[in-house]
Amino acid sequence: MGKCDQCIVREFSALKALNKDELVKLADCKTSYTVKKGDIIFEEGDTLDGIFCIKDGVCKLTKLSSNGKDQIVKLVTKGELLGQRSLISEEPANLGAVALEDMQVCFVPKSQVMEFFNVNNKFSLNMMKNVCHDLKEADNVLVNLAQKSVKERLAATLLYLHDAFGINEDESLKIQLSRDEISSIIGTATESCIRLLSDFNKNGWIELNGKKIILKDKKELRKLAE
């Protein structure tokens, strides 16, 4: 696999603070591999002995709820690092990570990350900022779950999938989530989610084509989401 100093993906994460020598060290110790769609990168409760840098693809971060259903906490895409919170807190992974599509991932061992952490202030600061940003996002998710109706959350989620991950040539959302996964993001039963999608379809806000979803009236969806 390519060299870290030529990898554009590092520009999106704490890794952008590393100097040329450090990038050479990074390239020497990392392991690159492909994760197939549906494969588990790590499970909740695993002890992580490093961080994962996503070079390509999207994965979902999930938390097992008390009723045994996976709650999707966040979708993560290329340029982001997985496992940094676990590394800093020295606790087992709080979330599980599963590939939503085929992914290219690089794994960097803990010993190397901690060396950068101890000698490169900018790197450690960037990493802390990322963790703080994740916490802020988690706060927002909590507030949305508490204060928005399921209908409003569905509209917001569809727009997020559109804005963050884009569309295919046929204008359908690039990230194809199952009805189960969408219901897990908005925090409702799968049946309610199916019913709501059908209502949105009838209202002309979206068009359903098998698993594909096309956003027809983004203006109306935004009004609803806000």
CSV table of C-alpha atoms in Angstrom, one decimal:
chain,number,residue,atom,x,y,z
A,1,MET,CA,0.0,0.0,0.0
A,2,GLY,CA,1.0,3.6,-0.5
A,3,LYS,CA,3.2,5.8,1.7
A,4,CYS,CA,1.6,7.8,4.5
A,5,ASP,CA,3.2,11.1,3.4
A,6,GLN,CA,1.5,10.8,0.0
A,7,CYS,CA,-1.9,9.7,1.4
A,8,ILE,CA,-4.4,12.6,1.1
A,9,VAL,CA,-6.6,11.0,3.7
A,10,ARG,CA,-4.3,11.9,6.6
A,11,GLU,CA,-5.1,15.6,5.9
A,12,PHE,CA,-8.5,15.1,7.4
A,13,SER,CA,-7.4,13.8,10.9
A,14,ALA,CA,-5.0,14.4,13.7
A,15,LEU,CA,-2.4,12.7,11.5
A,16,LYS,CA,-2.0,16.0,9.5
A,17,ALA,CA,0.2,17.2,12.5
A,18,LEU,CA,2.9,14.6,11.9
A,19,ASN,CA,6.1,15.7,10.3
A,20,LYS,CA,8.0,13.9,7.5
A,21,ASP,CA,10.1,11.7,9.8
A,22,GLU,CA,7.0,10.7,11.8
A,23,LEU,CA,5.1,9.9,8.6
A,24,VAL,CA,7.9,7.5,7.6
A,25,LYS,CA,7.6,5.8,11.0
A,26,LEU,CA,3.9,5.6,10.5
A,27,ALA,CA,4.3,4.0,7.1
A,28,ASP,CA,6.7,1.5,8.5
A,29,CYS,CA,4.5,0.3,11.3
A,30,LYS,CA,0.9,0.4,9.9
A,31,THR,CA,-1.0,-2.5,8.4
A,32,SER,CA,-3.3,-1.9,5.5
A,33,TYR,CA,-6.2,-4.1,4.6
A,34,THR,CA,-9.6,-4.4,3.0
A,35,VAL,CA,-12.7,-4.8,5.1
A,36,LYS,CA,-15.7,-6.3,3.2
A,37,LYS,CA,-19.2,-4.9,3.5
A,38,GLY,CA,-20.9,-6.3,6.6
A,39,ASP,CA,-17.5,-7.2,8.3
A,40,ILE,CA,-16.8,-6.2,11.9
A,41,ILE,CA,-13.8,-3.9,12.4
A,42,PHE,CA,-14.0,-4.2,16.1
A,43,GLU,CA,-16.8,-5.0,18.6
A,44,GLU,CA,-18.0,-3.1,21.6
A,45,GLY,CA,-16.0,-4.2,24.7
A,46,ASP,CA,-12.9,-5.1,22.6
A,47,THR,CA,-9.5,-4.0,23.9
A,48,LEU,CA,-8.0,-2.0,21.0
A,49,ASP,CA,-4.3,-2.0,20.7
A,50,GLY,CA,-4.2,0.8,18.1
A,51,ILE,CA,-6.2,3.1,16.0
A,52,PHE,CA,-7.8,2.6,12.6
A,53,CYS,CA,-7.5,5.2,9.8
A,54,ILE,CA,-10.2,5.0,7.2
A,55,LYS,CA,-8.7,5.3,3.7
A,56,ASP,CA,-12.0,4.6,1.9
A,57,GLY,CA,-15.5,3.5,2.6
A,58,VAL,CA,-18.1,4.0,5.3
A,59,CYS,CA,-18.8,2.2,8.5
A,60,LYS,CA,-21.4,2.4,11.2
A,61,LEU,CA,-20.6,2.8,14.9
A,62,THR,CA,-23.1,0.9,17.0
A,63,LYS,CA,-24.0,0.5,20.7
A,64,LEU,CA,-25.9,-2.5,22.0
A,65,SER,CA,-29.0,-1.3,23.8
A,66,SER,CA,-30.6,-3.1,26.8
A,67,ASN,CA,-33.3,-4.7,24.5
A,68,GLY,CA,-30.5,-6.3,22.5
A,69,LYS,CA,-30.9,-4.1,19.4
A,70,ASP,CA,-27.9,-2.3,17.9
A,71,GLN,CA,-28.3,1.5,18.1
A,72,ILE,CA,-26.4,3.3,15.3
A,73,VAL,CA,-24.6,6.1,17.0
A,74,LYS,CA,-22.6,7.5,14.1
A,75,LEU,CA,-21.6,6.9,10.5
A,76,VAL,CA,-17.9,7.3,9.8
A,77,THR,CA,-16.2,7.9,6.5
A,78,LYS,CA,-12.7,8.3,4.9
A,79,GLY,CA,-10.2,10.5,6.7
A,80,GLU,CA,-11.5,9.7,10.1
A,81,LEU,CA,-9.8,7.8,12.9
A,82,LEU,CA,-11.4,5.0,14.9
A,83,GLY,CA,-10.5,4.0,18.4
A,84,GLN,CA,-8.8,7.2,19.6
A,85,ARG,CA,-11.1,7.6,22.6
A,86,SER,CA,-10.4,4.1,23.7
A,87,LEU,CA,-6.7,4.6,23.3
A,88,ILE,CA,-6.6,7.8,25.4
A,89,SER,CA,-9.0,6.6,28.1
A,90,GLU,CA,-7.3,3.1,28.2
A,91,GLU,CA,-10.8,1.6,28.3
A,92,PRO,CA,-12.4,-1.1,26.1
A,93,ALA,CA,-14.2,0.1,23.0
A,94,ASN,CA,-17.5,1.7,23.9
A,95,LEU,CA,-18.9,1.2,20.4
A,96,GLY,CA,-18.7,-1.5,17.7
A,97,ALA,CA,-17.7,-0.7,14.1
A,98,VAL,CA,-19.2,-2.5,11.1
A,99,ALA,CA,-18.5,-1.8,7.4
A,100,LEU,CA,-21.5,-0.5,5.4
A,101,GLU,CA,-19.5,-1.0,2.2
A,102,ASP,CA,-16.1,-2.3,1.2
A,103,MET,CA,-13.5,-0.3,3.0
A,104,GLN,CA,-9.7,0.3,2.9
A,105,VAL,CA,-8.4,0.6,6.4
A,106,CYS,CA,-5.0,1.2,7.9
A,107,PHE,CA,-4.2,0.0,11.4
A,108,VAL,CA,-1.6,1.9,13.5
A,109,PRO,CA,-0.3,0.1,16.7
A,110,LYS,CA,-0.8,1.8,20.1
A,111,SER,CA,2.9,2.1,20.9
A,112,GLN,CA,3.5,4.2,17.8
A,113,VAL,CA,0.4,6.4,18.4
A,114,MET,CA,1.5,7.0,22.0
A,115,GLU,CA,5.0,8.0,20.9
A,116,PHE,CA,3.5,10.6,18.6
A,117,PHE,CA,1.2,11.7,21.4
A,118,ASN,CA,4.1,12.2,23.8
A,119,VAL,CA,6.4,14.1,21.5
A,120,ASN,CA,4.1,16.0,19.1
A,121,ASN,CA,1.9,18.6,20.9
A,122,LYS,CA,0.0,19.4,17.8
A,123,PHE,CA,-0.9,15.8,17.2
A,124,SER,CA,-2.1,15.2,20.8
A,125,LEU,CA,-4.1,18.5,20.7
A,126,ASN,CA,-5.7,17.5,17.4
A,127,MET,CA,-6.6,14.1,18.8
A,128,MET,CA,-8.2,15.7,21.9
A,129,LYS,CA,-10.1,18.1,19.7
A,130,ASN,CA,-11.5,15.1,17.7
A,131,VAL,CA,-12.6,13.4,20.9
A,132,CYS,CA,-14.3,16.6,22.1
A,133,HIS,CA,-16.0,17.0,18.8
A,134,ASP,CA,-17.4,13.5,19.1
A,135,LEU,CA,-18.7,14.3,22.5
A,136,LYS,CA,-20.4,17.5,21.2
A,137,GLU,CA,-22.0,15.5,18.4
A,138,ALA,CA,-23.2,12.9,20.9
A,139,ASP,CA,-24.8,15.7,23.0
A,140,ASN,CA,-26.7,16.9,19.9
A,141,VAL,CA,-27.9,13.4,19.1
A,142,LEU,CA,-29.2,13.1,22.7
A,143,VAL,CA,-31.1,16.4,22.4
A,144,ASN,CA,-32.6,15.5,19.0
A,145,LEU,CA,-33.8,12.2,20.4
A,146,ALA,CA,-35.4,13.9,23.3
A,147,GLN,CA,-36.9,16.9,21.6
A,148,LYS,CA,-37.7,16.0,18.0
A,149,SER,CA,-40.5,13.8,16.8
A,150,VAL,CA,-39.6,10.6,15.0
A,151,LYS,CA,-40.9,12.2,11.8
A,152,GLU,CA,-38.5,15.2,12.3
A,153,ARG,CA,-35.6,12.9,13.0
A,154,LEU,CA,-36.3,10.9,9.9
A,155,ALA,CA,-36.3,14.0,7.7
A,156,ALA,CA,-33.0,15.2,9.4
A,157,THR,CA,-31.4,11.7,8.9
A,158,LEU,CA,-32.3,11.6,5.2
A,159,LEU,CA,-30.9,15.0,4.6
A,160,TYR,CA,-27.7,14.1,6.6
A,161,LEU,CA,-27.2,11.0,4.4
A,162,HIS,CA,-27.7,13.2,1.3
A,163,ASP,CA,-25.4,16.1,2.4
A,164,ALA,CA,-22.6,14.0,4.0
A,165,PHE,CA,-22.4,11.1,1.5
A,166,GLY,CA,-23.9,12.3,-1.7
A,167,ILE,CA,-26.0,10.7,-4.4
A,168,ASN,CA,-25.7,8.2,-7.3
A,169,GLU,CA,-26.3,9.1,-10.9
A,170,ASP,CA,-30.0,8.2,-10.6
A,171,GLU,CA,-30.2,10.7,-7.7
A,172,SER,CA,-30.7,8.0,-5.1
A,173,LEU,CA,-28.8,8.3,-1.8
A,174,LYS,CA,-25.3,6.8,-2.1
A,175,ILE,CA,-25.4,5.2,1.3
A,176,GLN,CA,-28.0,2.5,1.2
A,177,LEU,CA,-29.2,1.6,4.6
A,178,SER,CA,-31.7,-1.1,5.4
A,179,ARG,CA,-35.0,0.0,7.0
A,180,ASP,CA,-33.7,-1.6,10.2
A,181,GLU,CA,-30.6,0.6,10.1
A,182,ILE,CA,-32.6,3.8,9.5
A,183,SER,CA,-34.9,3.0,12.3
A,184,SER,CA,-31.9,2.4,14.6
A,185,ILE,CA,-30.5,5.8,13.8
A,186,ILE,CA,-33.8,7.6,14.4
A,187,GLY,CA,-34.5,5.5,17.5
A,188,THR,CA,-37.8,3.9,16.6
A,189,ALA,CA,-39.3,0.5,15.8
A,190,THR,CA,-38.6,-0.8,12.2
A,191,GLU,CA,-42.4,-0.9,11.5
A,192,SER,CA,-42.8,2.8,12.4
A,193,CYS,CA,-39.8,3.7,10.2
A,194,ILE,CA,-41.3,1.8,7.2
A,195,ARG,CA,-44.7,3.5,7.8
A,196,LEU,CA,-43.1,6.9,7.9
A,197,LEU,CA,-41.0,6.4,4.8
A,198,SER,CA,-44.2,5.3,3.0
A,199,ASP,CA,-45.9,8.6,4.3
A,200,PHE,CA,-43.0,10.6,3.0
A,201,ASN,CA,-43.3,8.8,-0.3
A,202,LYS,CA,-47.1,9.6,-0.5
A,203,ASN,CA,-46.4,13.2,0.3
A,204,GLY,CA,-44.0,13.4,-2.6
A,205,TRP,CA,-41.0,14.3,-0.4
A,206,ILE,CA,-39.1,11.2,-1.3
A,207,GLU,CA,-39.3,8.4,-3.9
A,208,LEU,CA,-38.8,4.8,-2.9
A,209,ASN,CA,-37.4,2.3,-5.4
A,210,GLY,CA,-36.7,-1.0,-3.7
A,211,LYS,CA,-33.9,-0.2,-1.2
A,212,LYS,CA,-33.1,3.0,-3.0
A,213,ILE,CA,-34.3,6.4,-1.6
A,214,ILE,CA,-34.5,9.6,-3.7
A,215,LEU,CA,-35.0,12.9,-2.0
A,216,LYS,CA,-37.6,14.7,-4.2
A,217,ASP,CA,-38.5,17.8,-2.0
A,218,LYS,CA,-35.4,18.7,0.1
A,219,LYS,CA,-37.0,22.1,0.9
A,220,GLU,CA,-40.0,20.5,2.6
A,221,LEU,CA,-37.7,17.9,4.3
A,222,ARG,CA,-35.5,20.7,5.7
A,223,LYS,CA,-38.6,22.6,7.0
A,224,LEU,CA,-39.6,19.5,8.8
A,225,ALA,CA,-36.2,18.7,10.1
A,226,GLU,CA,-35.7,22.1,11.6
